[in-house]
Coordinates of C-alpha atoms in Angstrom, one line a residue:
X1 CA 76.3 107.0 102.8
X2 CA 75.6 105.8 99.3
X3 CA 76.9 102.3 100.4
X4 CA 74.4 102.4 102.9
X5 CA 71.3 103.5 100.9
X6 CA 71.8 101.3 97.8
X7 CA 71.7 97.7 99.4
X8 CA 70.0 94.6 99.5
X9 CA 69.2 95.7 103.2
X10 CA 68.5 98.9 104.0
X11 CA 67.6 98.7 107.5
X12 CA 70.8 96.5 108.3
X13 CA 73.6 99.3 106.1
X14 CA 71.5 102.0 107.4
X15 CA 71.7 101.2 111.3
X16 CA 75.6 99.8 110.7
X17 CA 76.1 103.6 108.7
X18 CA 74.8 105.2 111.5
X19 CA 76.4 103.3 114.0
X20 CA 80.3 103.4 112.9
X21 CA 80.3 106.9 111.2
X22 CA 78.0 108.8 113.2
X23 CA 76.9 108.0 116.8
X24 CA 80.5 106.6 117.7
X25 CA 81.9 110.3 116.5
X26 CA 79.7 111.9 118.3
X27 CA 81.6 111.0 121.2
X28 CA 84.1 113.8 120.5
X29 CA 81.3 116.5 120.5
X30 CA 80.8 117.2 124.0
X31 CA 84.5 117.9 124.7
X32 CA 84.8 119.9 121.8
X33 CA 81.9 122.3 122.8
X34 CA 81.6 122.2 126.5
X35 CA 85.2 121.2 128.2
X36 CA 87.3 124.3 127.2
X37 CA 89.1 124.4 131.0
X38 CA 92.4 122.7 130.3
X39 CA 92.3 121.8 134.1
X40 CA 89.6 119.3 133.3
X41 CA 91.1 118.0 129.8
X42 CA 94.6 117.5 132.0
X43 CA 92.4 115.5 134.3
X44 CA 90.9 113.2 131.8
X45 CA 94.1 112.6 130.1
X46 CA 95.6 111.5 133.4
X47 CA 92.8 109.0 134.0
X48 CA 93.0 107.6 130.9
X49 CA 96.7 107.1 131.2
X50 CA 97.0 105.7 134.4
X51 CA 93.8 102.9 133.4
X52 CA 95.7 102.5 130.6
X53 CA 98.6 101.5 132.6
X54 CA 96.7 99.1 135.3
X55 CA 94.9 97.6 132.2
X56 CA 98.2 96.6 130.8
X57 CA 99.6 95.4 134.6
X58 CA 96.8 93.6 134.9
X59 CA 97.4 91.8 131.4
X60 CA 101.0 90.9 132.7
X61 CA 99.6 89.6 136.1
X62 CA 97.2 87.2 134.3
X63 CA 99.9 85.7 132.5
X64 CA 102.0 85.0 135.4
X65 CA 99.1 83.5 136.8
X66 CA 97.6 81.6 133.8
X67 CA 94.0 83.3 134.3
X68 CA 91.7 83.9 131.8
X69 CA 94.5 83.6 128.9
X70 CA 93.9 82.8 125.5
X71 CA 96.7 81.1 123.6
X72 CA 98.9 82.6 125.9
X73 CA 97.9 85.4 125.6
X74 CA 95.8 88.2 128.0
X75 CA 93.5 91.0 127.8
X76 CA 93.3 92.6 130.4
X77 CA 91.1 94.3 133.5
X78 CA 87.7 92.3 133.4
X79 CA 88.3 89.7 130.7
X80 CA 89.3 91.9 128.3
X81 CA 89.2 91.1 124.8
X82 CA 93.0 90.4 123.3
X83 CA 93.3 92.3 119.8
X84 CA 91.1 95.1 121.9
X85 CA 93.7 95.7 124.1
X86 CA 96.8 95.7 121.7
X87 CA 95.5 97.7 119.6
X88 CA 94.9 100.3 122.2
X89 CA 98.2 99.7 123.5
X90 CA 99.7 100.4 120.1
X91 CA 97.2 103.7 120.4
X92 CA 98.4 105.1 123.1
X93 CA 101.8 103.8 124.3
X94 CA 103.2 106.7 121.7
X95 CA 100.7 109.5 123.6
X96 CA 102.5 108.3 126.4
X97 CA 105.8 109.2 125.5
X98 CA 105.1 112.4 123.9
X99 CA 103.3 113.4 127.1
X100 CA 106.0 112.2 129.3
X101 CA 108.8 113.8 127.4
X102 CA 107.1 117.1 126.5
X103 CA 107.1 119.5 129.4
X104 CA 104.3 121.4 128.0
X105 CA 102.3 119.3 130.4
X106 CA 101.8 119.4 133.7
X107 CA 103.8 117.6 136.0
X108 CA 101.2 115.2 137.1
X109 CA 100.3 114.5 133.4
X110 CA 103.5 113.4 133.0
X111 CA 103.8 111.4 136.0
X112 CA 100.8 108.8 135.0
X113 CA 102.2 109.2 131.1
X114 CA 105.3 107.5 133.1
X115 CA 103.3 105.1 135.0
X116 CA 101.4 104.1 131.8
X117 CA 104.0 103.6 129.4
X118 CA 106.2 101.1 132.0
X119 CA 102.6 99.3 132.7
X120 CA 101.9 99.5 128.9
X121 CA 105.3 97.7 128.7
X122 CA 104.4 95.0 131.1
X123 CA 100.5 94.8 128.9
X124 CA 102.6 93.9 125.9
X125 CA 104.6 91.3 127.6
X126 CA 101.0 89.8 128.8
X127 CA 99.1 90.5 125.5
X128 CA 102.0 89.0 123.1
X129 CA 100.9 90.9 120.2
X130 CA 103.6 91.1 117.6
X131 CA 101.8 94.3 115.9
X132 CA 101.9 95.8 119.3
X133 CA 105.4 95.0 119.6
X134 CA 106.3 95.7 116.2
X135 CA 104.9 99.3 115.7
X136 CA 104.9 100.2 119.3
X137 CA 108.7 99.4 119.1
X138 CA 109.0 101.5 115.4
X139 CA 106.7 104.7 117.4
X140 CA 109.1 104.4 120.7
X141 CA 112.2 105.0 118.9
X142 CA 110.8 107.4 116.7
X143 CA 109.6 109.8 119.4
X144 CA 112.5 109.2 121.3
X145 CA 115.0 110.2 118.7
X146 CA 112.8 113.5 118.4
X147 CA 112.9 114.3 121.8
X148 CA 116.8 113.9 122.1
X149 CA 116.8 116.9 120.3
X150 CA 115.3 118.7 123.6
X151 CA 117.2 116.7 125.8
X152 CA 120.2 114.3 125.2
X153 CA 119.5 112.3 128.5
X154 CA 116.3 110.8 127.0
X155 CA 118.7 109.1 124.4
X156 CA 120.0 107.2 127.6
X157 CA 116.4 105.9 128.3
X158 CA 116.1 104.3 124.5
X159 CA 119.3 102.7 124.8
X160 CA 118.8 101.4 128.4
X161 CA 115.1 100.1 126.6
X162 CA 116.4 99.0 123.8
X163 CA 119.2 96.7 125.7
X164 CA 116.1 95.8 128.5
X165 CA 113.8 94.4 125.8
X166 CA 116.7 93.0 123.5
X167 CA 117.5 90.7 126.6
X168 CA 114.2 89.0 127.2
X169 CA 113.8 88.4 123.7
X170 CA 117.7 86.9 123.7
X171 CA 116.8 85.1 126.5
X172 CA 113.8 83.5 126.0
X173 CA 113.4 81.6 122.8
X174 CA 109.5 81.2 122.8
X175 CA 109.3 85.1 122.9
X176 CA 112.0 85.3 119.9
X177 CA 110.3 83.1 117.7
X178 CA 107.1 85.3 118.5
X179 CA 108.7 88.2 116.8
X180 CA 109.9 86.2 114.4
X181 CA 106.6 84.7 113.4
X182 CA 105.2 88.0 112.9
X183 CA 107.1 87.8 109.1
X184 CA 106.2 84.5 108.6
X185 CA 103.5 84.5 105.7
X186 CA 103.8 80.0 105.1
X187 CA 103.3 78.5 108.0
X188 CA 101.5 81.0 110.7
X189 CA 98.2 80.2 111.3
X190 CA 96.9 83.6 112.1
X191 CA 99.3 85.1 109.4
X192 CA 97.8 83.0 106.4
X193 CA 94.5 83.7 107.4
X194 CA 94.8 87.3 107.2
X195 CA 95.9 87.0 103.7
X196 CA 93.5 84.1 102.8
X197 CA 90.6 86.8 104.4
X198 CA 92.3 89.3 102.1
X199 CA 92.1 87.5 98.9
X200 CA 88.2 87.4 99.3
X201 CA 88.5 91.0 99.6
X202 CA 89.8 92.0 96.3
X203 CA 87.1 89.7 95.1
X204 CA 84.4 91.2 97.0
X205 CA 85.4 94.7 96.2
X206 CA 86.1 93.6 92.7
X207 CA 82.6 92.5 92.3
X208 CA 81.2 95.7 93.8
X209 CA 83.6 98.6 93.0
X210 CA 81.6 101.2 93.3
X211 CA 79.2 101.2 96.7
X212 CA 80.6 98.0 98.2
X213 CA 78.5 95.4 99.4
X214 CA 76.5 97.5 102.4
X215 CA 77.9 98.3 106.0
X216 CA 77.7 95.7 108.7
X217 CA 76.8 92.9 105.4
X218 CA 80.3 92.1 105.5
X219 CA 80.3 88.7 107.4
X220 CA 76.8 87.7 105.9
X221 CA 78.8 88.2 102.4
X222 CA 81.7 86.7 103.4
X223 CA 80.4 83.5 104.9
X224 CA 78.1 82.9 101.8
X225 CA 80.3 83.9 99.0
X226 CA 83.6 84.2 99.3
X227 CA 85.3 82.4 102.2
X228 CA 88.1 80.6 100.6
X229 CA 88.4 76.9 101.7
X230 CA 91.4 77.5 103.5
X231 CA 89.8 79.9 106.1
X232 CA 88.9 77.9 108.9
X233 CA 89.3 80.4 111.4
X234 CA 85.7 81.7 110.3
X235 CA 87.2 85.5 110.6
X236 CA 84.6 87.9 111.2
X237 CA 86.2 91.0 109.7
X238 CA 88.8 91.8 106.9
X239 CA 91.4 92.8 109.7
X240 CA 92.3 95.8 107.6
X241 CA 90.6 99.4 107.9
X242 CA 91.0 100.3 104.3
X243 CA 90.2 96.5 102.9
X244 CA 87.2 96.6 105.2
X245 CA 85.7 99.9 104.3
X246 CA 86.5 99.2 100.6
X247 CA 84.4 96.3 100.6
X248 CA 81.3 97.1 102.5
X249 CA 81.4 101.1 101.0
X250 CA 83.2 100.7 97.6
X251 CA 85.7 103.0 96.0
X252 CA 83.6 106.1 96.7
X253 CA 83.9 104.8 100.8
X254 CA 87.3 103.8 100.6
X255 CA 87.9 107.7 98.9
X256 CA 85.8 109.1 101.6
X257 CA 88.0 107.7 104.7
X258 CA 91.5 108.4 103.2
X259 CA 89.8 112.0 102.4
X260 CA 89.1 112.2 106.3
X261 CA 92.1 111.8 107.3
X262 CA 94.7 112.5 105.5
X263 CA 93.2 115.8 105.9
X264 CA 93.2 115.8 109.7
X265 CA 96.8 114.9 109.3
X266 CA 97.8 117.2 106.9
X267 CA 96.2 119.9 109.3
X268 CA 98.3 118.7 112.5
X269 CA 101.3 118.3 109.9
X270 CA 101.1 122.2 108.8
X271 CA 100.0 123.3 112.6
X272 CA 102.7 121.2 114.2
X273 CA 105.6 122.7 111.8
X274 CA 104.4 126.2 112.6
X275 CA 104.3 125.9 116.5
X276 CA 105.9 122.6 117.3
X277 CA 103.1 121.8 120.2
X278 CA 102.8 118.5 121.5
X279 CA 98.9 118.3 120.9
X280 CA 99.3 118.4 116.9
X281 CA 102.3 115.7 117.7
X282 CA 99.7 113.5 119.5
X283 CA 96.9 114.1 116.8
X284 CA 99.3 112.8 114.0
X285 CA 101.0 109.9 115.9
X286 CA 97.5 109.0 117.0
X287 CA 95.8 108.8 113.6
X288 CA 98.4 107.1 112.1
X289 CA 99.2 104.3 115.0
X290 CA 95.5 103.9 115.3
X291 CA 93.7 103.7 112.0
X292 CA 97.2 103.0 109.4
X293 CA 99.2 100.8 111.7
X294 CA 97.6 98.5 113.8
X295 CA 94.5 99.2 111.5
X296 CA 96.9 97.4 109.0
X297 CA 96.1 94.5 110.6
X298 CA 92.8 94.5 112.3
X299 CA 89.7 96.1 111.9
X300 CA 89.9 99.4 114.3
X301 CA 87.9 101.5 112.7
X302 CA 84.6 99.3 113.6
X303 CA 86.1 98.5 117.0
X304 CA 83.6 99.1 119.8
X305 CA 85.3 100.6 122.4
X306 CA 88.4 101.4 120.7
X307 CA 87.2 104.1 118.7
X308 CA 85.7 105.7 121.4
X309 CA 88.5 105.7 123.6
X310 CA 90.3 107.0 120.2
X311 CA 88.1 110.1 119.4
X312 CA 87.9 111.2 123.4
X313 CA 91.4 111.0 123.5
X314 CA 91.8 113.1 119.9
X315 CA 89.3 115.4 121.1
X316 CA 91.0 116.3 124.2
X317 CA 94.3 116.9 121.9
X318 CA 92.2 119.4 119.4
X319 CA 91.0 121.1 122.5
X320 CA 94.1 121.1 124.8
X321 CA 96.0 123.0 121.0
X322 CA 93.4 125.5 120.5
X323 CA 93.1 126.7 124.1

């Protein structure tokens, strides 16, 4: 808020404020005071999983076809936008697996967590994200592993992945040197250009520690003051949560987010080792894949429809736990 009140443009900072931190939360507000019935939470979760999955079948079906791709790459139902859709694929592909694995939920739940996660797997193919890949891969084993604990046989389902995915990759070189492009901070394109867009960061934040330079003044900043030479992708965001919020709020911003939610996860860490409920599970995987992983990489946080979908879907954890 301070960030927003002590700019060269109020009435840009305050509307941007008020936008990303406020009227984009609010979101979760009607589910957490008016949808107690876990009938109806059940039957949200299931829509959102089975779009989920047809949004990433679709992504796979345009790459077969070659429609509406960009760089090889798809987005989606209705020309959806690339880094939109892997980031919500990184987002939810773990909810997916906790769902499916965990029979706390009902057997129709679990059914479209099934169908999403295989079409999820088939979005990925078509969306050729590396993060996507890379943390979605790191999540899936992860939650796997923990569930083997319940039951051995899903051990046989990470190995029979494991070996599915290792073959495509073996056997097609472009997708190889994908992966292998991910770590490859000289020569990718979209790799140096990340870093080049983070190097203006530090700047920017150096030069305004405290308050930042104003929400939403970020790309006016950045274009007129510190986009290095090198940058010709003309970036319009830091592709980083905490680099982003640190430079348009400051310290006291940056102090403000981490604040936010380490404390939400703390709260699902200390709830889940009492009760071990799937719900807290989701919450913590869901903060973390959202806003620390992918957010790594792009800007989440200020992601239209992402962080909708995000606080619905956290909402309807928070309410499925506490009744």
């Amino acid at each position: 808020m301070p960030s927003a009140l002590i700019s060269t443009d109020i009435a840009i900072t305050t509307k941007y404020f008020f936008n990303i931190w406020i009227w984009k939360v609010l979101i979760i507000l009607p589910i957490l005071l008016f949808i107690k019935s876990p009938r109806k939470l059940y039957a949200i979760l299931t829509v959102f999983f089975v779009y989920m999955g047809i949004d990433g079948i679709s992504a796979f079906v345009q790459l077969l076809i070659g429609h509406n791709i960009s760089s090889g790459r798809a987005g989606g139902v209705v020309n959806g936008s690339v880094m939109g859709l892997a980031m919500l694929l990184t987002f939810t592909f773990p909810l997916a697996l906790v769902v499916m694995f965990d029979k706390s939920f009902p057997k129709y739940v679990r059914q479209s967590a099934i169908f999403s996660s295989l079409g999820m797997l088939l979005g990925m193919w078509g969306n050729q994200s590396r993060g996507s890949w890379l943390f979605s891969g790191t999540n899936g084993i992860l939650i796997t592993l923990r569930y083997c604990f319940v039951n051995v046989r899903y051990l046989l389902v990470l190995i029979v992945a494991i070996i599915g995915i290792g073959y495509v990759f073996t056997t097609n070189q472009a997708y190889l040197d994908r992966f292998e492009s991910t770590f490859n901070m000289t020569t990718n394109g979209s790799n140096i250009g990340r870093i080049y867009v983070w190097v203006s960061d530090k700047q920017m934040i150096m030069d305004h520690p405290i308050i930042g330079v104003g929400p939403g003044l970020w790309g006016k900043k950045y274009a007129e003051e510190y986009q290095l030479k090198q940058e010709t992708q003309n970036l319009g965001h830091s592709h980083n949560n905490m680099l982003q919020i640190a430079s348009e709020s400051g310290i006291l911003g940056l102090i403000g987010f981490l604040e936010f939610s380490i404390f939400i996860i703390y709260k699902s860490v200390k709830s889940y080792i009492m009760s071990t409920n799937p719900y807290d599970l989701s919450i913590i995987v869901g903060f973390i894949s959202y806003l620390f992983l992918f957010g790594s990489i792009d800007y989440t946080w200020g992601n239209s429809s992402g962080i909708r979908i995000f606080w619905v879907v956290m909402g309807i954890m928070l309410q499925l736990r506490d009744n």
